[in-house]
Amino acid sequence: MEKVVGSRSFGEDVFQAMLTLERRRAERSGQPFALMLLSAPAMNGSAGKLLHRVLGIVAKNSRETDLVGWYNTGTVLGIIFTQIAPDAASVERIIREKISSALQKELGKDTAKSVVISVHLFPEDWNKSDSGWVADSKLYSDLDRKVPRKRFSQGMKRAMDIVGSAALLTLLAPVFAIIAVIVKLTSDGPVLFEQERMGQFAARFKCLKFRTMFTNCDAKIHQAYVQQFIAGIVADQNGNPPEKTVYKIVNDPRITPVGRFLRKTSLDELPQLWNVLIGEMSLVGPRPPVPYEFEIYEHWHRRRVFELKPGVTGLWQVSGRSRTKFDDMVRLDLRYSQTWSLWLDIKILLATPRAAFMGTGAY
């Protein structure tokens, strides 16, 4: 374990671990915290010396419960203000003024101006009307820090996505053509259906599927069902309690006869191979949610979106598909995130055809 730097500050590895733990705590408790970052980019070679002085100043001017240390060793300092008041705007103003005043007092106004301060609040307020909103990556630096350690494996995963999706798009071209013709001949409307979904860090993208519904269907039916299902208050048409209710609507009247078969076998999701090829999705990963689903996620649910690129198939699809309760589905996604390896991806890919064509739990 890395030792603390000084009496009240931590080295980078410890501080980053503290940030991750604080985020996990806030996800469950709903109690917000603030991450303040301080850097001196204009100081060039002397930035490290200045920030070491800043480190001592902020350590003296923070609470005993706050966590102070190196966000990036020698270049960026961090302070985690734990258990702050829910009024984020006022808290940000107060802590910014407090640290700025302390720096001006100790360093002088001119030198203090060289220190750049940014404040990042957690949990974040998701703006559903802003299609360009993405999660603040500064709060999830632990995800970036994993990449150097697994750079080869991550590169291999992306290479597998590119080669696999390109090969399948080529080999399955006749299947694509047959499905497209059948969809076009059996119901009015386009062959492909584009739906806005949430990718990693909640970046939105257009997810492709073969159209399985009649045109001009009311999406509010599915929206209401999914939101009630996530909340655990929905029962299906047969009166089953929530724990036995499936994720998708059974006998959905909006689905065409051909669409029912495509959904049962998951053939409707084949166009998502294009999303994989262009980097919006992976062959293996969590199912990408729609915005109205993400809107009512609890904070710990959001980890399944933030931590991983969404996939065409995943652990929950081969473990239970729509039979899995929502919280259990999230736990499976998080388990995949925590235990990810190339071999796990390969095992899931090998198990997917059987899960798809057995059709168990698919609607």
Short mmCIF file of N, CA, C and O in Angstrom, two decimals, residues 206-326:
data_model
loop_
_atom_site.label_atom_id
_atom_site.label_comp_id
_atom_site.label_asym_id
_atom_site.label_seq_id
_atom_site.Cartn_x
_atom_site.Cartn_y
_atom_site.Cartn_z
N LYS A 206 -27.27 6.05 -32.18
CA LYS A 206 -28.40 5.42 -32.84
C LYS A 206 -28.15 3.91 -32.95
O LYS A 206 -27.29 3.47 -33.72
N CYS A 207 -28.88 3.15 -32.19
CA CYS A 207 -28.76 1.69 -32.19
C CYS A 207 -29.64 1.12 -33.31
O CYS A 207 -30.81 1.48 -33.43
N LEU A 208 -29.07 0.23 -34.12
CA LEU A 208 -29.78 -0.31 -35.28
C LEU A 208 -30.38 -1.68 -34.97
O LEU A 208 -29.77 -2.51 -34.30
N LYS A 209 -31.59 -1.90 -35.49
CA LYS A 209 -32.25 -3.21 -35.38
C LYS A 209 -33.12 -3.39 -36.62
O LYS A 209 -33.52 -2.41 -37.26
N PHE A 210 -33.42 -4.64 -36.94
CA PHE A 210 -34.46 -4.87 -37.94
C PHE A 210 -35.79 -4.50 -37.31
O PHE A 210 -36.05 -4.82 -36.14
N ARG A 211 -36.63 -3.81 -38.08
CA ARG A 211 -37.92 -3.39 -37.53
C ARG A 211 -38.79 -4.60 -37.22
O ARG A 211 -39.00 -5.46 -38.08
N THR A 212 -39.31 -4.65 -36.02
CA THR A 212 -40.15 -5.77 -35.59
C THR A 212 -41.56 -5.32 -35.22
O THR A 212 -42.40 -6.15 -34.88
N MET A 213 -41.81 -4.02 -35.28
CA MET A 213 -43.11 -3.49 -34.90
C MET A 213 -43.82 -2.86 -36.09
O MET A 213 -43.19 -2.50 -37.09
N PHE A 214 -45.11 -2.72 -35.95
CA PHE A 214 -45.87 -1.94 -36.91
C PHE A 214 -45.45 -0.48 -36.78
O PHE A 214 -44.97 -0.05 -35.73
N THR A 215 -45.60 0.28 -37.84
CA THR A 215 -45.21 1.69 -37.81
C THR A 215 -46.20 2.50 -36.97
O THR A 215 -47.34 2.11 -36.75
N ASN A 216 -45.72 3.66 -36.51
CA ASN A 216 -46.52 4.61 -35.73
C ASN A 216 -47.07 4.02 -34.44
O ASN A 216 -48.19 4.33 -34.02
N CYS A 217 -46.29 3.14 -33.81
CA CYS A 217 -46.70 2.58 -32.52
C CYS A 217 -46.41 3.57 -31.40
O CYS A 217 -45.49 4.38 -31.49
N ASP A 218 -47.20 3.48 -30.35
CA ASP A 218 -47.03 4.38 -29.21
C ASP A 218 -45.94 3.83 -28.29
O ASP A 218 -46.10 2.78 -27.66
N ALA A 219 -44.82 4.56 -28.21
CA ALA A 219 -43.69 4.12 -27.37
C ALA A 219 -44.00 4.24 -25.89
O ALA A 219 -43.31 3.64 -25.05
N LYS A 220 -45.06 4.99 -25.54
CA LYS A 220 -45.37 5.19 -24.12
C LYS A 220 -45.78 3.89 -23.44
O LYS A 220 -45.65 3.75 -22.23
N ILE A 221 -46.28 2.92 -24.22
CA ILE A 221 -46.66 1.63 -23.64
C ILE A 221 -45.42 0.95 -23.05
O ILE A 221 -45.43 0.51 -21.89
N HIS A 222 -44.37 0.89 -23.86
CA HIS A 222 -43.14 0.26 -23.40
C HIS A 222 -42.46 1.11 -22.33
O HIS A 222 -41.90 0.57 -21.35
N GLN A 223 -42.51 2.42 -22.48
CA GLN A 223 -41.89 3.30 -21.51
C GLN A 223 -42.49 3.10 -20.12
O GLN A 223 -41.76 2.95 -19.13
N ALA A 224 -43.80 3.06 -20.05
CA ALA A 224 -44.47 2.88 -18.76
C ALA A 224 -44.15 1.51 -18.17
O ALA A 224 -43.90 1.37 -16.96
N TYR A 225 -44.14 0.49 -19.02
CA TYR A 225 -43.87 -0.87 -18.54
C TYR A 225 -42.45 -0.99 -17.99
O TYR A 225 -42.25 -1.53 -16.89
N VAL A 226 -41.48 -0.49 -18.74
CA VAL A 226 -40.08 -0.60 -18.32
C VAL A 226 -39.84 0.17 -17.03
O VAL A 226 -39.15 -0.32 -16.12
N GLN A 227 -40.40 1.35 -16.93
CA GLN A 227 -40.19 2.15 -15.73
C GLN A 227 -40.80 1.48 -14.51
O GLN A 227 -40.22 1.48 -13.43
N GLN A 228 -41.96 0.85 -14.68
CA GLN A 228 -42.57 0.13 -13.57
C GLN A 228 -41.79 -1.13 -13.24
O GLN A 228 -41.65 -1.50 -12.07
N PHE A 229 -41.27 -1.79 -14.27
CA PHE A 229 -40.49 -3.00 -14.05
C PHE A 229 -39.23 -2.70 -13.24
O PHE A 229 -38.88 -3.42 -12.30
N ILE A 230 -38.52 -1.64 -13.62
CA ILE A 230 -37.31 -1.26 -12.91
C ILE A 230 -37.63 -0.91 -11.46
O ILE A 230 -36.88 -1.25 -10.54
N ALA A 231 -38.77 -0.24 -11.27
CA ALA A 231 -39.17 0.14 -9.92
C ALA A 231 -39.67 -1.06 -9.12
O ALA A 231 -39.89 -0.96 -7.91
N GLY A 232 -39.89 -2.21 -9.80
CA GLY A 232 -40.33 -3.41 -9.10
C GLY A 232 -41.79 -3.40 -8.71
O GLY A 232 -42.20 -4.05 -7.75
N ILE A 233 -42.63 -2.68 -9.49
CA ILE A 233 -44.05 -2.58 -9.12
C ILE A 233 -44.97 -3.10 -10.21
O ILE A 233 -46.17 -2.88 -10.17
N VAL A 234 -44.41 -3.81 -11.21
CA VAL A 234 -45.23 -4.27 -12.32
C VAL A 234 -45.48 -5.77 -12.20
O VAL A 234 -44.63 -6.53 -11.76
N ALA A 235 -46.65 -6.20 -12.60
CA ALA A 235 -46.97 -7.61 -12.72
C ALA A 235 -47.39 -7.86 -14.15
O ALA A 235 -47.91 -6.97 -14.83
N ASP A 236 -47.15 -9.05 -14.66
CA ASP A 236 -47.45 -9.29 -16.07
C ASP A 236 -48.92 -9.62 -16.28
O ASP A 236 -49.74 -9.59 -15.36
N GLN A 237 -49.26 -9.93 -17.54
CA GLN A 237 -50.65 -10.17 -17.89
C GLN A 237 -51.25 -11.36 -17.16
O GLN A 237 -52.46 -11.46 -16.99
N ASN A 238 -50.42 -12.28 -16.71
CA ASN A 238 -50.91 -13.46 -16.01
C ASN A 238 -51.00 -13.25 -14.51
O ASN A 238 -51.31 -14.18 -13.76
N GLY A 239 -50.69 -12.03 -14.06
CA GLY A 239 -50.79 -11.74 -12.65
C GLY A 239 -49.61 -12.19 -11.83
O GLY A 239 -49.67 -12.22 -10.59
N ASN A 240 -48.49 -12.54 -12.48
CA ASN A 240 -47.32 -12.95 -11.75
C ASN A 240 -46.74 -11.79 -10.95
O ASN A 240 -46.81 -10.64 -11.41
N PRO A 241 -46.20 -12.03 -9.78
CA PRO A 241 -45.57 -10.95 -9.01
C PRO A 241 -44.34 -10.44 -9.71
O PRO A 241 -43.80 -11.09 -10.60
N PRO A 242 -43.82 -9.25 -9.30
CA PRO A 242 -42.67 -8.64 -9.98
C PRO A 242 -41.47 -9.54 -10.12
O PRO A 242 -40.76 -9.48 -11.11
N GLU A 243 -41.19 -10.39 -9.09
CA GLU A 243 -39.99 -11.20 -9.17
C GLU A 243 -40.09 -12.27 -10.25
O GLU A 243 -39.09 -12.88 -10.61
N LYS A 244 -41.30 -12.54 -10.79
CA LYS A 244 -41.46 -13.53 -11.84
C LYS A 244 -41.83 -12.89 -13.17
O LYS A 244 -42.13 -13.57 -14.14
N THR A 245 -41.84 -11.56 -13.21
CA THR A 245 -42.22 -10.84 -14.41
C THR A 245 -41.00 -10.62 -15.30
O THR A 245 -39.94 -10.26 -14.81
N VAL A 246 -41.16 -10.82 -16.61
CA VAL A 246 -40.05 -10.70 -17.53
C VAL A 246 -39.80 -9.24 -17.89
O VAL A 246 -40.65 -8.38 -17.69
N TYR A 247 -38.60 -8.99 -18.45
CA TYR A 247 -38.18 -7.62 -18.73
C TYR A 247 -38.98 -6.99 -19.86
O TYR A 247 -39.21 -5.79 -19.87
N LYS A 248 -39.39 -7.79 -20.84
CA LYS A 248 -40.12 -7.26 -21.98
C LYS A 248 -41.60 -7.62 -21.91
O LYS A 248 -41.99 -8.58 -21.25
N ILE A 249 -42.42 -6.82 -22.61
CA ILE A 249 -43.85 -7.06 -22.62
C ILE A 249 -44.15 -8.36 -23.35
O ILE A 249 -43.71 -8.57 -24.48
N VAL A 250 -44.88 -9.25 -22.70
CA VAL A 250 -45.28 -10.52 -23.32
C VAL A 250 -46.51 -10.27 -24.19
O VAL A 250 -47.43 -9.55 -23.79
N ASN A 251 -46.53 -10.87 -25.37
CA ASN A 251 -47.66 -10.72 -26.31
C ASN A 251 -47.92 -9.25 -26.63
O ASN A 251 -49.08 -8.79 -26.63
N ASP A 252 -46.87 -8.54 -26.91
CA ASP A 252 -46.97 -7.13 -27.25
C ASP A 252 -47.71 -6.97 -28.56
O ASP A 252 -47.27 -7.47 -29.61
N PRO A 253 -48.88 -6.28 -28.58
CA PRO A 253 -49.67 -6.16 -29.80
C PRO A 253 -49.02 -5.31 -30.88
O PRO A 253 -49.46 -5.32 -32.04
N ARG A 254 -47.98 -4.60 -30.54
CA ARG A 254 -47.31 -3.73 -31.52
C ARG A 254 -46.36 -4.51 -32.42
O ARG A 254 -45.92 -3.99 -33.44
N ILE A 255 -46.04 -5.76 -32.06
CA ILE A 255 -45.05 -6.54 -32.80
C ILE A 255 -45.71 -7.30 -33.94
O ILE A 255 -46.77 -7.91 -33.78
N THR A 256 -45.07 -7.29 -35.10
CA THR A 256 -45.57 -8.02 -36.26
C THR A 256 -45.30 -9.52 -36.09
O THR A 256 -44.45 -9.92 -35.29
N PRO A 257 -46.01 -10.37 -36.84
CA PRO A 257 -45.74 -11.82 -36.76
C PRO A 257 -44.28 -12.16 -37.08
O PRO A 257 -43.66 -12.97 -36.39
N VAL A 258 -43.73 -11.55 -38.13
CA VAL A 258 -42.33 -11.77 -38.46
C VAL A 258 -41.43 -11.22 -37.36
O VAL A 258 -40.43 -11.84 -36.98
N GLY A 259 -41.80 -10.07 -36.84
CA GLY A 259 -41.02 -9.45 -35.77
C GLY A 259 -40.96 -10.32 -34.53
O GLY A 259 -39.94 -10.35 -33.84
N ARG A 260 -42.03 -11.05 -34.26
CA ARG A 260 -42.03 -11.93 -33.10
C ARG A 260 -40.98 -13.03 -33.24
O ARG A 260 -40.27 -13.36 -32.28
N PHE A 261 -40.85 -13.57 -34.45
CA PHE A 261 -39.83 -14.59 -34.70
C PHE A 261 -38.43 -13.99 -34.61
O PHE A 261 -37.53 -14.60 -34.02
N LEU A 262 -38.26 -12.81 -35.18
CA LEU A 262 -36.95 -12.16 -35.15
C LEU A 262 -36.52 -11.87 -33.71
O LEU A 262 -35.35 -12.05 -33.35
N ARG A 263 -37.46 -11.45 -32.89
CA ARG A 263 -37.13 -11.19 -31.49
C ARG A 263 -36.85 -12.47 -30.73
O ARG A 263 -35.95 -12.52 -29.89
N LYS A 264 -37.62 -13.49 -31.01
CA LYS A 264 -37.44 -14.76 -30.31
C LYS A 264 -36.05 -15.33 -30.55
O LYS A 264 -35.44 -15.92 -29.65
N THR A 265 -35.54 -15.14 -31.74
CA THR A 265 -34.21 -15.68 -32.11
C THR A 265 -33.10 -14.62 -32.03
O THR A 265 -31.94 -14.92 -32.33
N SER A 266 -33.47 -13.39 -31.66
CA SER A 266 -32.53 -12.27 -31.58
C SER A 266 -31.94 -11.88 -32.93
O SER A 266 -30.95 -11.15 -32.99
N LEU A 267 -32.53 -12.34 -34.03
CA LEU A 267 -32.05 -11.95 -35.35
C LEU A 267 -32.28 -10.46 -35.61
O LEU A 267 -31.61 -9.87 -36.47
N ASP A 268 -33.23 -9.88 -34.90
CA ASP A 268 -33.50 -8.45 -35.10
C ASP A 268 -32.31 -7.58 -34.69
O ASP A 268 -32.19 -6.43 -35.11
N GLU A 269 -31.40 -8.14 -33.88
CA GLU A 269 -30.27 -7.35 -33.38
C GLU A 269 -29.02 -7.45 -34.25
O GLU A 269 -28.00 -6.82 -33.95
N LEU A 270 -29.08 -8.21 -35.32
CA LEU A 270 -27.91 -8.37 -36.19
C LEU A 270 -27.36 -7.05 -36.74
O LEU A 270 -26.14 -6.89 -36.85
N PRO A 271 -28.22 -6.07 -37.10
CA PRO A 271 -27.67 -4.80 -37.60
C PRO A 271 -26.77 -4.07 -36.61
O PRO A 271 -26.01 -3.18 -37.00
N GLN A 272 -26.83 -4.44 -35.33
CA GLN A 272 -25.96 -3.80 -34.34
C GLN A 272 -24.49 -4.14 -34.58
O GLN A 272 -23.60 -3.50 -34.00
N LEU A 273 -24.23 -5.12 -35.44
CA LEU A 273 -22.84 -5.39 -35.82
C LEU A 273 -22.20 -4.17 -36.47
O LEU A 273 -20.99 -3.98 -36.37
N TRP A 274 -23.02 -3.35 -37.14
CA TRP A 274 -22.50 -2.11 -37.71
C TRP A 274 -22.11 -1.14 -36.60
O TRP A 274 -21.09 -0.46 -36.67
N ASN A 275 -22.93 -1.06 -35.53
CA ASN A 275 -22.59 -0.23 -34.38
C ASN A 275 -21.27 -0.67 -33.76
O ASN A 275 -20.49 0.15 -33.29
N VAL A 276 -21.03 -1.98 -33.78
CA VAL A 276 -19.78 -2.51 -33.24
C VAL A 276 -18.62 -2.10 -34.13
O VAL A 276 -17.57 -1.65 -33.66
N LEU A 277 -18.79 -2.25 -35.43
CA LEU A 277 -17.72 -1.95 -36.38
C LEU A 277 -17.25 -0.51 -36.28
O LEU A 277 -16.05 -0.23 -36.36
N ILE A 278 -18.18 0.43 -36.07
CA ILE A 278 -17.80 1.84 -36.02
C ILE A 278 -17.46 2.30 -34.61
O ILE A 278 -17.20 3.49 -34.39
N GLY A 279 -17.45 1.38 -33.65
CA GLY A 279 -16.96 1.69 -32.31
C GLY A 279 -17.97 2.18 -31.30
O GLY A 279 -17.59 2.57 -30.19
N GLU A 280 -19.25 2.19 -31.64
CA GLU A 280 -20.26 2.64 -30.69
C GLU A 280 -20.64 1.55 -29.69
O GLU A 280 -21.10 1.84 -28.59
N MET A 281 -20.44 0.29 -30.11
CA MET A 281 -20.75 -0.84 -29.25
C MET A 281 -19.60 -1.84 -29.32
O MET A 281 -18.67 -1.68 -30.11
N SER A 282 -19.69 -2.87 -28.50
CA SER A 282 -18.74 -3.98 -28.53
C SER A 282 -19.54 -5.26 -28.79
O SER A 282 -20.76 -5.28 -28.64
N LEU A 283 -18.86 -6.32 -29.19
CA LEU A 283 -19.56 -7.59 -29.35
C LEU A 283 -20.13 -8.05 -28.02
O LEU A 283 -21.24 -8.60 -27.96
N VAL A 284 -19.39 -7.83 -26.93
CA VAL A 284 -19.82 -8.24 -25.60
C VAL A 284 -19.82 -7.04 -24.67
O VAL A 284 -18.86 -6.27 -24.62
N GLY A 285 -20.91 -6.88 -23.93
CA GLY A 285 -21.02 -5.77 -22.99
C GLY A 285 -22.45 -5.66 -22.48
O GLY A 285 -23.32 -6.44 -22.87
N PRO A 286 -22.74 -4.70 -21.63
CA PRO A 286 -24.10 -4.51 -21.12
C PRO A 286 -25.06 -4.09 -22.23
O PRO A 286 -24.65 -3.49 -23.22
N ARG A 287 -26.33 -4.42 -22.05
CA ARG A 287 -27.34 -3.98 -23.01
C ARG A 287 -27.49 -2.47 -22.92
O ARG A 287 -27.59 -1.91 -21.83
N PRO A 288 -27.47 -1.74 -24.05
CA PRO A 288 -27.58 -0.28 -23.99
C PRO A 288 -29.01 0.16 -23.67
O PRO A 288 -29.95 -0.24 -24.35
N PRO A 289 -29.21 0.97 -22.64
CA PRO A 289 -30.56 1.39 -22.28
C PRO A 289 -31.05 2.55 -23.14
O PRO A 289 -30.26 3.27 -23.75
N VAL A 290 -32.36 2.71 -23.17
CA VAL A 290 -32.96 3.88 -23.81
C VAL A 290 -32.98 5.01 -22.78
O VAL A 290 -32.95 4.77 -21.57
N PRO A 291 -33.04 6.28 -23.22
CA PRO A 291 -32.97 7.39 -22.27
C PRO A 291 -34.05 7.37 -21.19
O PRO A 291 -33.76 7.68 -20.03
N TYR A 292 -35.28 6.98 -21.53
CA TYR A 292 -36.32 7.00 -20.51
C TYR A 292 -36.13 5.88 -19.47
O TYR A 292 -36.69 5.94 -18.38
N GLU A 293 -35.36 4.89 -19.82
CA GLU A 293 -34.98 3.87 -18.84
C GLU A 293 -33.88 4.40 -17.93
O GLU A 293 -33.97 4.28 -16.69
N PHE A 294 -32.85 5.00 -18.52
CA PHE A 294 -31.74 5.56 -17.77
C PHE A 294 -32.23 6.64 -16.80
O PHE A 294 -31.67 6.79 -15.70
N GLU A 295 -33.28 7.34 -17.19
CA GLU A 295 -33.80 8.46 -16.41
C GLU A 295 -34.19 8.05 -14.99
O GLU A 295 -34.04 8.83 -14.04
N ILE A 296 -34.69 6.83 -14.82
CA ILE A 296 -35.15 6.41 -13.50
C ILE A 296 -34.19 5.42 -12.83
O ILE A 296 -34.53 4.81 -11.82
N TYR A 297 -33.02 5.23 -13.41
CA TYR A 297 -32.02 4.40 -12.77
C TYR A 297 -31.66 4.96 -11.38
O TYR A 297 -31.56 6.18 -11.20
N GLU A 298 -31.46 4.07 -10.43
CA GLU A 298 -30.79 4.48 -9.22
C GLU A 298 -29.33 4.75 -9.56
O GLU A 298 -28.82 4.29 -10.59
N HIS A 299 -28.63 5.45 -8.69
CA HIS A 299 -27.26 5.84 -9.04
C HIS A 299 -26.36 4.63 -9.23
O HIS A 299 -25.49 4.63 -10.11
N TRP A 300 -26.56 3.57 -8.48
CA TRP A 300 -25.70 2.40 -8.64
C TRP A 300 -26.01 1.66 -9.93
O TRP A 300 -25.16 0.99 -10.50
N HIS A 301 -27.26 1.79 -10.44
CA HIS A 301 -27.61 1.20 -11.73
C HIS A 301 -26.78 1.82 -12.86
O HIS A 301 -26.46 1.15 -13.85
N ARG A 302 -26.46 3.11 -12.73
CA ARG A 302 -25.78 3.82 -13.81
C ARG A 302 -24.38 3.28 -14.08
O ARG A 302 -23.82 3.51 -15.15
N ARG A 303 -23.82 2.57 -13.12
CA ARG A 303 -22.47 2.02 -13.32
C ARG A 303 -22.42 1.10 -14.54
O ARG A 303 -21.39 1.03 -15.22
N ARG A 304 -23.52 0.41 -14.82
CA ARG A 304 -23.53 -0.50 -15.97
C ARG A 304 -23.39 0.26 -17.29
O ARG A 304 -22.99 -0.32 -18.31
N VAL A 305 -23.76 1.54 -17.27
CA VAL A 305 -23.65 2.38 -18.47
C VAL A 305 -22.30 3.07 -18.51
O VAL A 305 -21.66 3.16 -19.56
N PHE A 306 -21.84 3.57 -17.36
CA PHE A 306 -20.62 4.36 -17.32
C PHE A 306 -19.36 3.51 -17.50
O PHE A 306 -18.40 3.95 -18.13
N GLU A 307 -19.35 2.31 -16.94
CA GLU A 307 -18.09 1.57 -16.84
C GLU A 307 -17.70 0.81 -18.09
O GLU A 307 -16.53 0.50 -18.27
N LEU A 308 -18.66 0.51 -18.96
CA LEU A 308 -18.35 -0.35 -20.10
C LEU A 308 -19.06 0.11 -21.36
O LEU A 308 -20.13 0.71 -21.31
N LYS A 309 -18.46 -0.18 -22.49
CA LYS A 309 -19.11 0.04 -23.77
C LYS A 309 -20.23 -1.00 -23.92
O LYS A 309 -20.04 -2.17 -23.59
N PRO A 310 -21.41 -0.61 -24.39
CA PRO A 310 -22.51 -1.58 -24.51
C PRO A 310 -22.20 -2.65 -25.55
O PRO A 310 -21.39 -2.44 -26.46
N GLY A 311 -22.87 -3.80 -25.41
CA GLY A 311 -22.58 -4.92 -26.30
C GLY A 311 -23.81 -5.50 -26.96
O GLY A 311 -24.94 -5.28 -26.52
N VAL A 312 -23.57 -6.25 -28.04
CA VAL A 312 -24.64 -6.97 -28.72
C VAL A 312 -25.13 -8.13 -27.85
O VAL A 312 -26.32 -8.45 -27.80
N THR A 313 -24.20 -8.78 -27.17
CA THR A 313 -24.53 -9.83 -26.23
C THR A 313 -23.78 -9.58 -24.94
O THR A 313 -22.89 -8.73 -24.89
N GLY A 314 -24.15 -10.29 -23.90
CA GLY A 314 -23.51 -10.07 -22.61
C GLY A 314 -23.82 -11.18 -21.63
O GLY A 314 -24.50 -12.16 -21.96
N LEU A 315 -23.35 -11.00 -20.42
CA LEU A 315 -23.49 -12.04 -19.41
C LEU A 315 -24.95 -12.29 -19.06
O LEU A 315 -25.37 -13.43 -18.87
N TRP A 316 -25.75 -11.22 -19.02
CA TRP A 316 -27.15 -11.41 -18.65
C TRP A 316 -27.93 -12.08 -19.78
O TRP A 316 -28.87 -12.84 -19.53
N GLN A 317 -27.54 -11.81 -21.03
CA GLN A 317 -28.25 -12.44 -22.15
C GLN A 317 -28.07 -13.95 -22.15
O GLN A 317 -29.01 -14.69 -22.45
N VAL A 318 -26.87 -14.41 -21.82
CA VAL A 318 -26.64 -15.86 -21.83
C VAL A 318 -27.01 -16.50 -20.50
O VAL A 318 -27.03 -17.73 -20.38
N SER A 319 -27.30 -15.66 -19.48
CA SER A 319 -27.64 -16.21 -18.17
C SER A 319 -29.14 -16.28 -17.93
O SER A 319 -29.60 -17.05 -17.10
N GLY A 320 -29.89 -15.43 -18.61
CA GLY A 320 -31.32 -15.46 -18.33
C GLY A 320 -32.15 -14.62 -19.26
O GLY A 320 -33.37 -14.73 -19.30
N ARG A 321 -31.49 -13.73 -20.05
CA ARG A 321 -32.18 -12.82 -20.96
C ARG A 321 -33.31 -12.12 -20.23
O ARG A 321 -33.16 -11.66 -19.09
N SER A 322 -34.51 -12.03 -20.81
CA SER A 322 -35.57 -11.22 -20.22
C SER A 322 -36.17 -11.83 -18.96
O SER A 322 -37.00 -11.22 -18.30
N ARG A 323 -35.75 -13.06 -18.61
CA ARG A 323 -36.26 -13.65 -17.38
C ARG A 323 -35.60 -13.06 -16.15
O ARG A 323 -36.08 -13.23 -15.04
N THR A 324 -34.47 -12.41 -16.33
CA THR A 324 -33.69 -11.91 -15.21
C THR A 324 -34.31 -10.64 -14.64
O THR A 324 -34.68 -9.73 -15.36
N LYS A 325 -34.44 -10.57 -13.31
CA LYS A 325 -34.91 -9.35 -12.67
C LYS A 325 -33.94 -8.22 -12.95
O LYS A 325 -32.75 -8.44 -13.14
N PHE A 326 -34.44 -6.99 -12.93
CA PHE A 326 -33.60 -5.88 -13.35
C PHE A 326 -32.37 -5.72 -12.46
O PHE A 326 -31.26 -5.57 -12.96
#
